[in-house]
Tab-separated table of C-alpha atoms in Angstrom:
chain	number	residue	atom	x	y	z
U	925	MET	CA	10.152	-1.901	12.988
U	926	PHE	CA	6.808	-1.361	14.594
U	927	ARG	CA	6.383	0.294	17.793
U	928	ARG	CA	5.866	-2.016	20.859
U	929	HIS	CA	2.440	-1.123	21.513
U	930	ALA	CA	1.201	-2.793	18.366
U	931	THR	CA	-1.825	-4.740	19.021
U	932	ILE	CA	-2.023	-7.229	16.075
U	933	ALA	CA	0.322	-10.177	16.761
U	934	MET	CA	3.501	-10.158	14.445
U	935	LEU	CA	3.648	-13.196	12.160
U	936	ILE	CA	6.975	-14.958	12.215
U	937	VAL	CA	9.202	-13.832	9.063
U	938	VAL	CA	11.173	-16.772	7.488
U	939	ALA	CA	14.750	-15.953	6.708
U	940	ALA	CA	15.089	-13.838	3.686
U	941	GLY	CA	15.503	-15.842	0.391
U	942	ALA	CA	13.045	-18.408	1.443
U	943	SER	CA	11.273	-20.087	-1.540
U	944	HIS	CA	7.941	-19.099	-2.656
U	945	ALA	CA	6.826	-22.841	-1.396
U	946	HIS	CA	7.417	-21.613	2.157
U	947	ALA	CA	5.895	-18.217	1.748
U	948	ILE	CA	3.384	-16.939	4.420
U	949	PRO	CA	0.548	-15.005	2.741
U	950	VAL	CA	-0.938	-12.217	4.629
U	951	GLY	CA	-4.297	-10.754	3.923
U	952	TYR	CA	-5.910	-7.481	5.052
U	953	LEU	CA	-9.215	-5.819	4.394
U	954	ALA	CA	-9.118	-2.064	4.331
U	955	THR	CA	-12.403	-0.272	4.701
U	956	GLY	CA	-13.572	3.618	4.927
U	957	ARG	CA	-15.016	6.438	2.929
U	958	LEU	CA	-13.638	8.486	0.241
U	959	THR	CA	-12.456	11.942	1.127
U	960	TYR	CA	-11.095	13.251	-2.220
U	961	VAL	CA	-11.902	12.491	-5.807
U	962	ASP	CA	-9.946	14.075	-8.552
U	963	SER	CA	-12.052	16.017	-11.226
U	964	PRO	CA	-11.631	13.464	-14.151
U	965	LEU	CA	-13.081	10.613	-11.888
U	966	VAL	CA	-16.130	12.828	-10.561
U	967	GLY	CA	-19.462	11.095	-11.479
U	968	THR	CA	-18.200	7.646	-11.204
U	969	PHE	CA	-16.724	8.304	-7.631
U	970	ALA	CA	-18.057	10.729	-5.119
U	971	VAL	CA	-16.715	11.990	-1.587
U	972	GLY	CA	-18.259	9.662	1.012
U	973	ASP	CA	-18.381	6.484	-1.229
U	974	LEU	CA	-17.565	3.399	0.916
U	975	PHE	CA	-14.488	1.331	-0.141
U	976	HIS	CA	-13.735	-2.263	0.879
U	977	PHE	CA	-10.606	-3.516	-0.510
U	978	ILE	CA	-8.472	-6.769	0.184
U	979	PHE	CA	-4.683	-6.834	-0.347
U	980	ILE	CA	-2.744	-10.048	-0.123
U	981	PHE	CA	1.072	-10.102	0.138
U	982	GLU	CA	3.820	-12.635	0.924
U	983	SER	CA	5.436	-12.011	4.305
U	984	THR	CA	8.723	-13.714	3.553
U	985	THR	CA	9.559	-11.664	0.551
U	986	PRO	CA	13.204	-10.491	0.614
U	987	PRO	CA	14.050	-6.858	-0.225
U	988	GLU	CA	15.005	-6.065	-3.953
U	989	PRO	CA	18.591	-5.699	-5.010
U	990	GLY	CA	19.774	-2.135	-4.264
U	991	SER	CA	17.584	-1.923	-1.148
U	992	ASN	CA	19.134	-0.648	2.114
U	993	ALA	CA	18.354	0.508	5.654
U	994	PHE	CA	16.853	3.725	4.377
U	995	ALA	CA	14.990	2.868	1.260
U	996	ALA	CA	13.806	-0.888	0.451
U	997	ASP	CA	11.336	-2.327	-2.249
U	998	PHE	CA	9.618	-5.747	-1.843
U	999	ALA	CA	8.034	-7.418	-4.748
U	1000	ALA	CA	5.562	-8.980	-2.399
U	1001	VAL	CA	1.847	-8.090	-3.308
U	1002	THR	CA	0.128	-10.862	-4.994
U	1003	ASP	CA	-3.464	-9.935	-5.188
U	1004	ALA	CA	-6.210	-7.414	-4.643
U	1005	TRP	CA	-9.587	-6.876	-5.240
U	1006	GLY	CA	-12.608	-4.903	-3.797
U	1007	THR	CA	-15.248	-2.166	-4.414
U	1008	VAL	CA	-15.397	1.604	-4.158
U	1009	GLY	CA	-19.064	2.702	-4.171
U	1010	ILE	CA	-20.523	0.645	-6.872
U	1011	TYR	CA	-17.199	0.240	-8.807
U	1012	THR	CA	-15.599	-3.267	-8.688
U	1013	ALA	CA	-11.986	-4.057	-9.505
U	1014	SER	CA	-9.582	-7.013	-9.015
U	1015	SER	CA	-5.989	-7.789	-9.954
U	1016	SER	CA	-5.293	-9.310	-13.254
U	1017	GLY	CA	-1.811	-10.944	-12.942
U	1018	GLY	CA	1.600	-9.478	-12.276
U	1019	ILE	CA	3.056	-8.331	-8.970
U	1020	GLY	CA	2.429	-5.354	-6.664
U	1021	TYR	CA	5.218	-3.616	-4.430
U	1022	ILE	CA	5.652	-2.599	-0.937
U	1023	PHE	CA	7.746	0.591	-0.490
U	1024	ILE	CA	9.490	1.446	2.914
U	1025	HIS	CA	11.466	4.588	3.525
U	1026	ASN	CA	13.168	5.275	6.781
U	1027	ASP	CA	14.141	8.793	7.392
U	1028	PHE	CA	13.293	10.035	3.949
U	1029	ASN	CA	13.696	13.889	3.311
U	1030	VAL	CA	10.973	15.597	1.324
U	1031	MET	CA	10.866	19.305	1.029
U	1032	GLY	CA	13.045	19.698	4.178
U	1033	ALA	CA	10.961	17.440	6.462
U	1034	THR	CA	11.960	13.939	7.548
U	1035	TRP	CA	9.473	11.129	7.218
U	1036	ASP	CA	9.115	7.465	7.479
U	1037	THR	CA	6.812	5.915	4.808
U	1038	PHE	CA	4.933	2.914	3.761
U	1039	SER	CA	3.281	2.251	0.469
U	1040	LEU	CA	1.474	-0.892	-0.563
U	1041	LEU	CA	0.745	-1.055	-4.349
U	1042	SER	CA	-1.661	-3.751	-5.805
U	1043	PRO	CA	-0.746	-5.489	-8.973
U	1044	PRO	CA	-2.316	-4.096	-11.986
U	1045	LEU	CA	-6.074	-4.126	-11.643
U	1046	SER	CA	-8.811	-4.764	-14.044
U	1047	GLY	CA	-12.109	-2.781	-13.955
U	1048	PRO	CA	-14.033	-0.248	-16.068
U	1049	ASP	CA	-12.268	2.639	-17.643
U	1050	VAL	CA	-13.408	5.945	-16.017
U	1051	GLY	CA	-13.730	9.117	-18.452
U	1052	GLY	CA	-11.323	7.320	-20.876
U	1053	LEU	CA	-8.804	6.486	-18.239
U	1054	ALA	CA	-7.822	3.037	-17.632
U	1055	LEU	CA	-7.510	1.594	-14.107
U	1056	ASP	CA	-4.008	1.262	-12.702
U	1057	HIS	CA	-3.517	0.409	-9.228
U	1058	ALA	CA	-5.080	0.341	-5.666
U	1059	GLY	CA	-2.805	1.058	-2.600
U	1060	LEU	CA	-2.303	1.862	0.982
U	1061	TYR	CA	-0.330	4.572	1.902
U	1062	PHE	CA	1.375	5.882	5.204
U	1063	THR	CA	3.533	8.960	6.028
U	1064	GLY	CA	4.572	9.531	9.606
U	1065	ASP	CA	7.373	11.011	11.783
U	1066	ASP	CA	10.910	9.563	11.536
U	1067	THR	CA	10.485	7.404	14.571
U	1068	VAL	CA	8.405	4.590	13.136
U	1069	PHE	CA	11.049	2.485	11.282
U	1070	SER	CA	14.514	1.902	12.436
U	1071	THR	CA	15.242	0.319	9.115
U	1072	ALA	CA	13.456	-0.252	5.823
U	1073	LEU	CA	14.699	-3.789	5.273
U	1074	ASP	CA	12.168	-5.257	7.538
U	1075	LEU	CA	9.034	-6.008	5.860
U	1076	PRO	CA	6.138	-5.181	8.186
U	1077	VAL	CA	3.478	-7.961	8.384
U	1078	SER	CA	1.340	-6.621	11.210
U	1079	LEU	CA	-0.399	-3.533	10.359
U	1080	ASN	CA	-2.271	-1.406	13.091
U	1081	LEU	CA	-4.255	1.764	12.569
U	1082	ASN	CA	-2.702	3.122	15.834
U	1083	ASP	CA	0.853	2.887	14.435
U	1084	PHE	CA	-0.261	3.345	10.755
U	1085	PRO	CA	-2.989	5.511	10.071
U	1086	LEU	CA	-3.466	4.351	6.370
U	1087	GLU	CA	-4.854	6.191	3.420
U	1088	PHE	CA	-6.405	4.307	0.631
U	1089	GLY	CA	-6.068	5.253	-3.131
U	1090	LEU	CA	-7.455	4.176	-6.388
U	1091	ALA	CA	-5.511	5.303	-9.361
U	1092	PHE	CA	-6.396	5.936	-13.030
U	1093	GLY	CA	-4.445	6.799	-16.142
U	1094	GLY	CA	-0.942	7.312	-14.280
U	1095	GLY	CA	-2.417	10.121	-12.161
U	1096	PRO	CA	-6.087	10.948	-11.149
U	1097	MET	CA	-7.025	9.256	-7.884
U	1098	ALA	CA	-10.032	8.558	-5.610
U	1099	ARG	CA	-8.697	8.705	-2.088
U	1100	GLY	CA	-10.014	8.091	1.450
U	1101	GLN	CA	-8.649	7.595	4.966
U	1102	VAL	CA	-8.798	3.807	6.171
U	1103	THR	CA	-10.968	3.584	9.152
U	1104	GLY	CA	-11.169	-0.284	9.635
U	1105	LEU	CA	-8.475	-2.708	8.998
U	1106	ALA	CA	-8.964	-6.497	9.480
U	1107	GLN	CA	-6.752	-9.412	8.864
U	1108	VAL	CA	-8.330	-11.953	6.739
U	1109	ALA	CA	-7.568	-15.290	5.254
U	1110	PRO	CA	-5.671	-15.278	1.901
U	1111	SER	CA	-7.022	-16.751	-1.085
U	1112	GLY	CA	-4.314	-19.159	-1.252
U	1113	SER	CA	-3.609	-18.734	-5.067
U	1114	ALA	CA	-0.323	-19.239	-6.490
U	1115	MET	CA	2.129	-16.315	-6.792
U	1116	PRO	CA	1.613	-14.908	-10.448
U	1117	GLU	CA	4.492	-14.444	-12.578
U	1118	PRO	CA	6.072	-10.822	-12.535
U	1119	ALA	CA	5.585	-10.169	-16.253
U	1120	THR	CA	4.542	-6.651	-15.512
U	1121	ALA	CA	6.774	-5.997	-12.646
U	1122	GLY	CA	8.801	-3.070	-14.201
U	1123	LEU	CA	5.560	-1.130	-15.225
U	1124	ALA	CA	4.036	-1.845	-11.813
U	1125	LEU	CA	7.344	-0.605	-10.100
U	1126	GLY	CA	7.437	2.666	-12.117
U	1127	ALA	CA	3.730	3.570	-11.540
U	1128	ALA	CA	3.783	2.509	-8.030
U	1129	ALA	CA	6.732	4.795	-7.114
U	1130	ALA	CA	5.211	7.637	-8.820
U	1131	LEU	CA	1.973	7.382	-6.910
U	1132	ALA	CA	3.565	6.973	-3.632
U	1133	LEU	CA	5.753	10.143	-4.189
U	1134	ALA	CA	2.700	12.219	-5.347
U	1135	LEU	CA	0.929	11.524	-2.087
U	1136	LEU	CA	4.030	12.072	-0.019
U	1137	ARG	CA	4.458	15.592	-1.616
U	1138	ARG	CA	0.957	16.484	-1.081
U	1139	ARG	CA	1.196	15.625	2.539
U	1140	ALA	CA	4.465	17.492	2.981
U	1141	ALA	CA	2.851	20.584	1.190
U	1142	ALA	CA	-0.145	20.492	3.257
U	1143	PRO	CA	-0.502	23.370	5.959
U	1144	GLN	CA	0.599	22.390	9.235
């Protein structure tokens, strides 16, 4: 659940289990500059590079089986594309995921977390590493969500100071703080078949957990 002072209008969510024919696509353009680049990616990316990335997800997607009020996964992200510096990438089919944790304990601290991971992306290899995913990540105190089962469809940087990440080879990332977030018209393309859903889920979870551990371990 979002805090009451969210300024972007909340889209109406259709009852869980609605068919894709009635799905409501939501699109967001995230912009900002890179603030960190893992060493294998230096040369192609540099701190200060601009990023512009669009993510499309279906707002009516129900949570995956096994989800609960404390941890929920949504196979909701259908498309993504954009640029980081002069590097260009776009989704190549499959499904991306949204992960929500409510009161998630990491290293003795309790957090609410939100991770949006794109479908697998196509783009040039960097240093022999294949492009994996792009994502948006948020880690905040334990008052942001009252349940993980409600899929947020209205994103606001006042409530969700998001971080952007572009991942290669299952690990190295180029990351930056999102300083602009605008709702955009979705492409209207049909939802792709989730042929790569299992691989996307594993990679997305690993990336989200790595960022969370970095945040938890950072000096206060």
